[in-house]
């Protein structure tokens, strides 16, 4: 008899299937308060981890969990064990590993990696998928795809709240922007995914992790530096740096040879990465920097030309450098960002077209959509104009450049970034208040800013005479401040 056991509301939802999915509805469920975590997890269906309503919906294909304020935790267990893929006992073509946790998307590349790992390392493969806000369509049918490829298990974790709270918001507070434009959407997502992979590897007893990143990109570095930092004993397998597969046709042939169903999804002409923060576009015509992006390429935002003819005002509430509310409504981190993505997207806000320097040395051209993030960066910067003095702001801005470099380069768990983050947290303690922004046809402009800790004093700044600032004092200040300039000029003129 299967049991549904309630766990602590503060840990990730863990659902373990030990029976055929078609039999889920035939079990009776009981709630218990003292369950132990299991090593296998499955989580599907929730758009965000803090959706409204206390509900556990069970059907033959999915288990969907939502909650009002705290996550409902559950473990599904059964006396009936289903057939699992046995680890190959013999050594693979390249060596032997016991169990590998693979970063899995369900696309052609990762579907092929599953049998390739089994063939070359004689191992069991646990597929792992992180929900960082890429959309429910990306999660549909993943378990069937993974097992059809030869995986023994699929693990799905909802990391949206953790992603926004512990990765996006610290970067926002720091003002981290890479090469003047890029708001680090992919860069911030990789360490949260890699960290979860390390956790899953421990839970399932894996001795290795694997990813499908190519040898030309930044992501291979971001994943592997996180693995090194959090568990240096794990073996890391990067098939694209090892195998003979050169492209899509080779991958399809390999899949047919190993009886792996080729995903029937339409091949996009662009390489895209989507999460709750942004959507990136690379490849095809974008590889030529002289080409203008096509209008139908964008997915998160309308063309500014087609945006409403009336502006929309949005108020962002911030506490100690961290956004907490939209238009007076307090929201969880993921919900707040999702709300602003909708608002900014309909006004064509947050489109960036840039040529950037990849970590591996080459230049690449990418187009990014970051509607909610663009709004939040504008709000944070405007509030800091009230709460930070000149010297502090200059130091913060200089450190923000290095902070962005570290994040882009995959050094999230580097002690330097962590130390810089402590600095950013300290100097933004008083960055509390609200900012009202005007959104209109792709633009974001500030209309109002207020803070209980504002350093702006109207009685000092006013052109009217006041008691605090005596304009006559400026004469002595100018003479002292300009003394080095005056002395140099006297030297040059022989005075």
Coordinates of C-alpha atoms in Angstrom, one line a residue:
X1 CA 0.0 0.0 0.0
X2 CA 1.4 3.4 -1.0
X3 CA 1.6 6.1 1.6
X4 CA 1.8 9.9 1.3
X5 CA 3.8 11.3 4.1
X6 CA 4.1 15.0 5.1
X7 CA 7.6 16.3 5.4
X8 CA 9.1 19.5 6.8
X9 CA 7.7 22.6 5.0
X10 CA 11.1 24.0 4.5
X11 CA 12.8 21.4 2.3
X12 CA 12.3 20.7 -1.4
X13 CA 9.3 18.6 -2.5
X14 CA 10.5 15.0 -2.8
X15 CA 8.3 12.5 -4.7
X16 CA 9.5 9.0 -5.2
X17 CA 7.9 6.6 -7.6
X18 CA 8.4 2.9 -6.9
X19 CA 5.3 1.7 -8.8
X20 CA 4.1 2.2 -12.4
X21 CA 2.7 5.7 -13.0
X22 CA -0.5 4.3 -14.4
X23 CA -1.2 2.7 -11.0
X24 CA -0.9 5.9 -9.0
X25 CA -4.6 6.5 -8.8
X26 CA -5.3 3.0 -7.4
X27 CA -3.4 3.6 -4.2
X28 CA -4.9 5.0 -1.0
X29 CA -3.1 8.0 0.6
X30 CA -2.4 8.7 4.2
X31 CA -0.8 11.7 5.8
X32 CA 1.9 11.2 8.4
X33 CA 4.1 13.8 10.2
X34 CA 7.3 11.9 10.5
X35 CA 8.7 10.9 7.2
X36 CA 12.3 10.4 6.3
X37 CA 13.7 12.0 3.1
X38 CA 14.3 9.6 0.3
X39 CA 17.0 9.6 -2.3
X40 CA 14.7 9.9 -5.3
X41 CA 12.7 13.0 -6.1
X42 CA 10.1 13.9 -8.7
X43 CA 8.4 17.3 -8.9
X44 CA 6.2 18.4 -11.8
X45 CA 3.5 20.9 -12.6
X46 CA 3.8 24.0 -10.4
X47 CA 4.4 27.2 -12.2
X48 CA 6.0 28.7 -9.1
X49 CA 6.8 27.2 -5.8
X50 CA 4.5 29.5 -3.9
X51 CA 1.3 29.3 -6.0
X52 CA -2.0 29.9 -4.2
X53 CA -4.1 27.2 -2.6
X54 CA -3.4 24.2 -0.5
X55 CA -3.8 21.3 -2.9
X56 CA -2.2 18.1 -4.0
X57 CA -3.6 16.9 -7.3
X58 CA -2.8 13.4 -8.3
X59 CA -3.5 11.9 -11.7
X60 CA -2.0 9.1 -13.9
X61 CA 0.7 11.3 -15.3
X62 CA 1.7 14.0 -12.9
X63 CA 1.7 15.0 -9.2
X64 CA 1.2 18.8 -8.8
X65 CA 1.8 20.5 -5.5
X66 CA 0.8 24.0 -4.5
X67 CA 0.5 25.8 -1.2
X68 CA -0.5 29.2 0.3
X69 CA 2.5 30.0 2.5
X70 CA 4.6 26.9 3.1
X71 CA 5.4 24.1 0.7
X72 CA 3.5 20.8 1.2
X73 CA 6.2 18.1 1.3
X74 CA 5.4 14.6 0.2
X75 CA 7.0 11.2 -0.4
X76 CA 5.1 8.6 -2.4
X77 CA 6.2 5.0 -1.6
X78 CA 4.9 1.6 -2.5
X79 CA 5.5 -2.0 -1.6
X80 CA 5.6 -2.8 -5.3
X81 CA 8.9 -2.2 -7.0
X82 CA 9.0 -1.7 -10.7
X83 CA 11.8 -2.8 -13.0
X84 CA 14.7 -0.4 -13.1
X85 CA 17.7 -0.3 -15.4
X86 CA 20.5 -2.3 -13.9
X87 CA 24.0 -0.7 -14.0
X88 CA 26.3 -2.3 -16.4
X89 CA 28.7 -4.4 -14.4
X90 CA 31.4 -4.5 -16.9
X91 CA 33.8 -1.6 -17.7
X92 CA 32.7 0.8 -20.4
X93 CA 34.6 1.7 -23.5
X94 CA 36.3 4.6 -21.6
X95 CA 36.3 3.4 -18.0
X96 CA 33.8 2.6 -15.3
X97 CA 31.6 4.8 -13.1
X98 CA 28.9 3.6 -10.8
X99 CA 26.2 6.2 -11.2
X100 CA 26.1 9.5 -13.1
X101 CA 23.7 12.5 -12.5
X102 CA 23.2 14.1 -15.9
X103 CA 21.9 17.7 -16.4
X104 CA 18.9 16.8 -18.6
X105 CA 16.6 18.8 -20.9
X106 CA 14.9 16.1 -22.9
X107 CA 16.3 17.4 -26.2
X108 CA 18.3 15.5 -28.7
X109 CA 21.7 16.0 -27.2
X110 CA 20.9 15.0 -23.7
X111 CA 18.8 12.1 -24.9
X112 CA 21.8 10.8 -26.7
X113 CA 24.1 11.4 -23.8
X114 CA 22.2 8.8 -21.7
X115 CA 23.1 5.7 -23.8
X116 CA 26.5 7.2 -24.5
X117 CA 27.3 7.3 -20.8
X118 CA 26.1 3.8 -20.3
X119 CA 28.1 2.5 -23.2
X120 CA 31.3 4.4 -22.4
X121 CA 31.3 4.2 -18.6
X122 CA 29.1 1.2 -17.8
X123 CA 27.0 3.2 -15.4
X124 CA 23.5 3.9 -14.3
X125 CA 22.3 7.4 -15.4
X126 CA 20.1 9.5 -13.2
X127 CA 18.6 12.4 -15.3
X128 CA 18.2 15.7 -13.4
X129 CA 16.1 18.7 -14.6
X130 CA 15.9 22.0 -12.7
X131 CA 12.8 24.1 -13.0
X132 CA 14.2 27.7 -13.0
X133 CA 11.2 29.1 -14.8
X134 CA 11.7 27.9 -18.3
X135 CA 8.0 27.1 -18.6
X136 CA 5.9 24.0 -18.1
X137 CA 6.2 22.9 -21.7
X138 CA 9.8 22.3 -21.2
X139 CA 8.9 19.8 -18.4
X140 CA 6.2 17.8 -20.2
X141 CA 6.9 14.1 -20.9
X142 CA 10.5 14.3 -19.5
X143 CA 10.2 11.1 -17.4
X144 CA 9.1 9.0 -20.4
X145 CA 11.9 10.5 -22.6
X146 CA 14.5 9.9 -19.9
X147 CA 13.6 6.2 -19.4
X148 CA 13.2 5.6 -23.1
X149 CA 16.8 6.8 -23.5
X150 CA 18.0 4.3 -20.9
X151 CA 18.0 6.4 -17.7
X152 CA 17.1 4.6 -14.5
X153 CA 15.5 7.6 -12.9
X154 CA 14.4 11.2 -13.5
X155 CA 14.7 13.9 -10.8
X156 CA 13.0 17.3 -11.2
X157 CA 13.3 20.1 -8.7
X158 CA 11.6 23.4 -8.6
X159 CA 14.4 25.9 -7.9
X160 CA 12.5 29.1 -8.9
X161 CA 12.3 30.7 -5.5
X162 CA 15.9 29.8 -4.6
X163 CA 17.1 31.0 -8.0
X164 CA 15.6 34.5 -7.5
X165 CA 16.2 34.9 -3.8
X166 CA 19.7 33.5 -3.5
X167 CA 21.2 34.3 -6.9
X168 CA 19.3 36.9 -8.9
X169 CA 18.6 39.3 -6.0
X170 CA 22.2 39.4 -4.8
X171 CA 23.4 40.3 -8.3
X172 CA 20.7 43.0 -8.5
X173 CA 21.7 44.4 -5.1
X174 CA 25.3 44.5 -6.3
X175 CA 24.4 46.2 -9.6
X176 CA 26.3 43.5 -11.5
X177 CA 26.1 44.0 -15.3
X178 CA 28.5 42.3 -17.6
X179 CA 30.1 44.4 -20.3
X180 CA 27.7 47.3 -19.9
X181 CA 24.6 45.4 -21.0
X182 CA 24.2 41.8 -20.1
X183 CA 22.1 41.2 -16.9
X184 CA 23.7 37.7 -16.4
X185 CA 20.5 35.6 -16.9
X186 CA 22.2 32.3 -17.9
X187 CA 25.3 33.0 -15.8
X188 CA 23.2 33.1 -12.6
X189 CA 21.1 30.0 -13.4
X190 CA 24.0 27.6 -13.9
X191 CA 25.4 27.6 -10.3
X192 CA 21.9 27.0 -8.8
X193 CA 21.4 24.1 -11.2
X194 CA 24.9 22.7 -10.6
X195 CA 24.5 23.0 -6.8
X196 CA 21.2 21.0 -7.0
X197 CA 23.0 18.3 -9.1
X198 CA 25.7 18.0 -6.4
X199 CA 22.9 17.5 -3.8
X200 CA 21.1 14.9 -5.9
X201 CA 24.4 13.1 -6.5
X202 CA 24.8 12.7 -2.8
X203 CA 21.2 11.6 -2.3
X204 CA 21.3 8.9 -5.0
X205 CA 24.9 7.8 -4.3
X206 CA 26.4 8.9 -7.6
X207 CA 30.1 9.1 -8.1
X208 CA 29.9 11.4 -11.1
X209 CA 28.0 14.3 -12.8
X210 CA 27.7 15.1 -16.5
X211 CA 26.5 18.0 -18.6
X212 CA 25.8 18.6 -22.3
X213 CA 27.7 21.8 -22.7
X214 CA 29.9 22.2 -25.7
X215 CA 33.7 22.9 -25.5
X216 CA 33.2 26.4 -26.9
X217 CA 30.9 27.9 -24.5
X218 CA 30.8 29.5 -21.0
X219 CA 28.4 27.0 -19.4
X220 CA 30.9 24.2 -19.2
X221 CA 33.0 26.4 -16.9
X222 CA 30.1 27.5 -14.8
X223 CA 28.9 24.0 -14.2
X224 CA 32.3 22.5 -13.4
X225 CA 33.6 25.3 -11.2
X226 CA 30.5 24.7 -9.0
X227 CA 31.1 21.0 -8.9
X228 CA 34.7 21.6 -7.9
X229 CA 33.7 24.1 -5.2
X230 CA 30.9 21.9 -3.6
X231 CA 32.2 18.4 -4.1
X232 CA 35.7 18.1 -5.5
X233 CA 35.5 14.2 -5.2
X234 CA 32.9 14.0 -7.9
X235 CA 34.0 12.8 -11.4
X236 CA 32.9 15.2 -14.2
X237 CA 32.0 13.9 -17.6
X238 CA 31.6 16.3 -20.5
X239 CA 30.6 14.2 -23.6
X240 CA 31.0 17.1 -26.1
X241 CA 34.7 17.2 -25.2
X242 CA 35.1 13.4 -25.6
X243 CA 32.8 11.9 -28.2
X244 CA 32.9 11.7 -32.0
X245 CA 29.5 13.2 -32.5
X246 CA 30.0 16.4 -34.5
X247 CA 26.4 17.7 -35.0
X248 CA 22.7 17.0 -35.2
X249 CA 22.8 14.3 -37.9
X250 CA 25.5 12.4 -36.1
X251 CA 23.4 12.5 -32.9
X252 CA 20.3 11.2 -34.7
X253 CA 22.3 8.3 -36.2
X254 CA 23.7 7.4 -32.8
X255 CA 20.2 7.6 -31.3
X256 CA 18.8 5.2 -34.0
X257 CA 21.7 2.8 -33.4
X258 CA 20.9 2.6 -29.7
X259 CA 17.1 2.5 -30.1
X260 CA 16.7 5.9 -28.5
X261 CA 13.5 7.7 -29.6
X262 CA 14.6 10.9 -31.3
X263 CA 12.7 13.9 -29.8
X264 CA 10.1 15.0 -32.3
X265 CA 10.2 18.6 -31.4
X266 CA 10.7 21.1 -34.1
X267 CA 14.4 22.2 -34.3
X268 CA 14.7 25.9 -33.6
X269 CA 17.0 27.9 -35.9
X270 CA 18.1 29.7 -32.8
X271 CA 19.9 28.5 -29.7
X272 CA 17.9 29.7 -26.8
X273 CA 18.1 29.6 -23.0
X274 CA 15.1 30.6 -20.9
X275 CA 14.6 31.0 -17.2
X276 CA 12.5 33.2 -14.9
X277 CA 15.0 36.1 -15.4
X278 CA 15.5 36.2 -19.2
X279 CA 15.4 34.6 -22.6
X280 CA 18.6 34.5 -24.7
X281 CA 18.8 34.1 -28.5
X282 CA 22.0 33.0 -30.4
X283 CA 22.8 31.5 -33.8
X284 CA 21.5 31.6 -37.3
X285 CA 21.4 35.2 -38.7
X286 CA 22.5 36.5 -35.3
X287 CA 26.0 35.1 -36.0
X288 CA 26.5 38.1 -38.3
X289 CA 26.6 41.2 -36.2
X290 CA 25.4 43.3 -39.2
X291 CA 22.0 41.5 -39.3
X292 CA 19.0 43.0 -37.5
X293 CA 17.1 40.5 -35.4
X294 CA 13.8 39.3 -36.9
X295 CA 10.6 40.6 -35.4
X296 CA 9.2 37.2 -34.8
X297 CA 12.2 35.9 -32.9
X298 CA 11.2 37.6 -29.6
X299 CA 9.1 35.6 -27.2
X300 CA 9.0 37.4 -23.9
X301 CA 8.3 41.0 -25.1
X302 CA 6.2 42.7 -27.8
X303 CA 7.9 44.9 -30.4
X304 CA 8.1 48.4 -28.9
X305 CA 6.4 49.7 -32.0
X306 CA 3.4 47.5 -31.2
X307 CA 3.3 48.3 -27.5
X308 CA 0.4 50.2 -26.0
X309 CA 0.2 53.9 -26.9
X310 CA -0.5 54.7 -23.3
X311 CA 2.3 54.5 -20.7
X312 CA 2.0 52.3 -17.6
X313 CA 3.3 53.3 -14.2
X314 CA 4.7 50.6 -11.8
X315 CA 5.8 51.1 -8.2
X316 CA 8.6 48.9 -6.9
X317 CA 9.1 48.6 -3.1
X318 CA 12.6 47.8 -2.0
X319 CA 14.0 46.8 1.5
X320 CA 17.7 46.9 2.1
X321 CA 18.4 46.7 -1.6
X322 CA 16.0 43.7 -2.3
X323 CA 12.7 44.1 -4.1
X324 CA 9.7 43.1 -2.0
X325 CA 6.6 44.5 -3.7
X326 CA 4.9 45.6 -6.9
X327 CA 2.3 48.4 -6.8
X328 CA 2.1 48.0 -3.0
X329 CA 1.5 44.2 -3.2
X330 CA 4.1 42.1 -1.3
X331 CA 5.1 39.1 -3.3
X332 CA 7.6 36.2 -3.0
X333 CA 10.8 36.7 -5.1
X334 CA 9.7 34.4 -8.0
X335 CA 6.2 35.8 -8.0
X336 CA 7.4 39.4 -8.0
X337 CA 9.8 38.7 -11.0
X338 CA 7.1 36.9 -12.9
X339 CA 4.7 39.8 -12.4
X340 CA 7.2 42.3 -13.7
X341 CA 8.0 40.1 -16.7
X342 CA 4.4 40.3 -17.7
X343 CA 4.2 44.0 -17.2
X344 CA 7.5 44.8 -18.9
X345 CA 6.9 42.3 -21.7
X346 CA 3.7 44.0 -22.9
X347 CA 5.5 47.3 -23.2
X348 CA 8.6 45.9 -25.1
X349 CA 10.9 46.6 -22.2
X350 CA 14.3 44.9 -21.7
X351 CA 15.6 44.0 -25.2
X352 CA 19.4 43.9 -25.5
X353 CA 21.5 43.2 -28.6
X354 CA 25.2 42.8 -27.9
X355 CA 28.5 41.4 -28.9
X356 CA 30.2 40.0 -25.8
X357 CA 33.5 38.4 -24.9
X358 CA 33.1 34.8 -23.9
X359 CA 35.2 33.5 -21.1
X360 CA 37.0 31.1 -23.5
X361 CA 38.3 34.0 -25.5
X362 CA 36.0 34.3 -28.6
X363 CA 33.4 37.0 -29.2
X364 CA 29.8 36.1 -29.6
X365 CA 26.6 37.9 -30.5
X366 CA 23.5 37.4 -28.4
X367 CA 20.1 39.0 -28.1
X368 CA 18.5 39.0 -24.6
X369 CA 15.0 39.7 -23.3
X370 CA 15.0 40.7 -19.7
X371 CA 11.8 42.7 -19.1
X372 CA 11.3 42.3 -15.3
X373 CA 15.0 42.5 -14.7
X374 CA 15.4 45.7 -16.6
X375 CA 12.6 47.3 -14.5
X376 CA 14.2 46.1 -11.2
X377 CA 17.7 47.4 -12.1
X378 CA 16.3 50.8 -13.0
X379 CA 14.4 50.9 -9.7
X380 CA 17.4 49.8 -7.6
X381 CA 19.7 52.3 -9.2
X382 CA 17.3 55.2 -8.7
X383 CA 16.7 54.4 -5.1
X384 CA 20.5 54.3 -4.4
X385 CA 20.7 57.8 -5.8
X386 CA 18.9 58.8 -2.6
X387 CA 20.5 56.5 0.0
X388 CA 24.2 56.2 -1.0
X389 CA 26.8 59.0 -0.8
X390 CA 29.2 59.8 -3.6
X391 CA 32.2 57.8 -2.4
X392 CA 30.2 54.7 -1.4
X393 CA 28.4 54.8 -4.8
X394 CA 31.7 55.0 -6.7
X395 CA 33.3 52.1 -4.8
X396 CA 30.1 50.0 -5.2
X397 CA 30.0 50.7 -9.0
X398 CA 33.7 49.7 -9.3
X399 CA 33.2 46.5 -7.4
X400 CA 30.0 45.7 -9.4
X401 CA 32.2 45.3 -12.5
X402 CA 34.3 42.6 -10.8
X403 CA 31.3 41.0 -9.2
X404 CA 29.7 40.7 -12.7
X405 CA 33.0 39.2 -14.1
X406 CA 33.1 36.6 -11.4
X407 CA 29.4 35.6 -12.0
X408 CA 29.9 35.5 -15.7
X409 CA 33.0 33.3 -15.3
X410 CA 31.2 30.8 -13.1
X411 CA 32.9 31.7 -9.9
X412 CA 29.7 32.0 -7.8
X413 CA 31.1 30.0 -4.9
X414 CA 34.4 31.8 -5.0
X415 CA 35.3 33.4 -1.6
X416 CA 36.0 36.7 -3.4
X417 CA 32.4 37.0 -4.7
X418 CA 31.0 35.9 -1.3
X419 CA 33.1 38.6 0.4
X420 CA 32.0 41.2 -2.0
X421 CA 28.4 40.2 -1.4
X422 CA 28.9 40.8 2.3
X423 CA 30.1 44.3 1.4
X424 CA 27.1 44.9 -0.9
X425 CA 24.7 43.7 1.8
X426 CA 26.2 46.1 4.4
X427 CA 26.2 49.3 2.3
X428 CA 22.6 48.7 1.1
X429 CA 21.2 48.3 4.6
X430 CA 19.5 51.7 4.2
X431 CA 18.5 51.3 0.6
X432 CA 14.8 51.1 1.5
X433 CA 11.9 52.9 -0.1
X434 CA 9.9 52.9 -3.3
X435 CA 10.5 53.9 -6.9
X436 CA 7.8 54.6 -9.5
X437 CA 8.7 54.0 -13.1
X438 CA 7.1 54.9 -16.4
X439 CA 7.0 52.2 -19.0
X440 CA 6.4 53.3 -22.6
X441 CA 7.3 51.6 -25.9
X442 CA 10.4 49.9 -24.7
X443 CA 11.6 52.6 -22.4
X444 CA 11.9 52.8 -18.6
X445 CA 12.1 56.2 -16.9
X446 CA 11.8 57.2 -13.3
X447 CA 9.0 59.5 -12.2
X448 CA 9.2 59.2 -8.4
X449 CA 11.6 58.0 -5.7
X450 CA 11.3 58.1 -1.9
X451 CA 13.1 56.6 1.1
X452 CA 12.9 57.1 4.9
X453 CA 16.8 57.1 4.7
X454 CA 17.1 59.6 1.9
X455 CA 20.3 61.8 2.1
X456 CA 18.5 64.3 -0.1
X457 CA 17.6 67.5 1.8
X458 CA 15.4 70.0 0.0
X459 CA 16.3 72.7 2.5
X460 CA 20.0 72.2 1.5
X461 CA 19.6 71.7 -2.2
X462 CA 17.2 74.6 -2.7
X463 CA 18.4 77.7 -4.5
X464 CA 17.0 79.7 -1.6
X465 CA 19.3 80.7 1.2
X466 CA 19.3 78.4 4.2
X467 CA 20.9 78.0 7.6
X468 CA 22.7 74.7 6.9
X469 CA 24.6 75.7 3.7
X470 CA 26.2 79.1 3.5
X471 CA 27.0 79.9 -0.1
X472 CA 29.9 82.1 0.9
X473 CA 31.7 79.0 2.1
X474 CA 32.1 77.8 -1.5
X475 CA 34.8 80.4 -2.2
X476 CA 37.3 78.9 0.3
X477 CA 36.4 75.4 -0.8
X478 CA 37.1 76.2 -4.5
X479 CA 40.5 77.8 -3.6
X480 CA 41.6 74.7 -1.7
X481 CA 40.1 72.1 -4.1
X482 CA 41.6 73.9 -7.1
X483 CA 45.0 74.6 -5.5
X484 CA 46.9 71.7 -7.4
X485 CA 45.5 73.0 -10.7
X486 CA 46.6 76.5 -9.9
X487 CA 50.1 75.5 -8.8
X488 CA 50.7 73.6 -12.0
X489 CA 49.5 76.5 -14.1
X490 CA 51.9 78.8 -12.2
X491 CA 54.8 76.5 -12.8
X492 CA 54.1 76.3 -16.5
X493 CA 53.8 80.1 -16.8
X494 CA 56.9 80.8 -14.6
X495 CA 55.0 82.6 -11.9

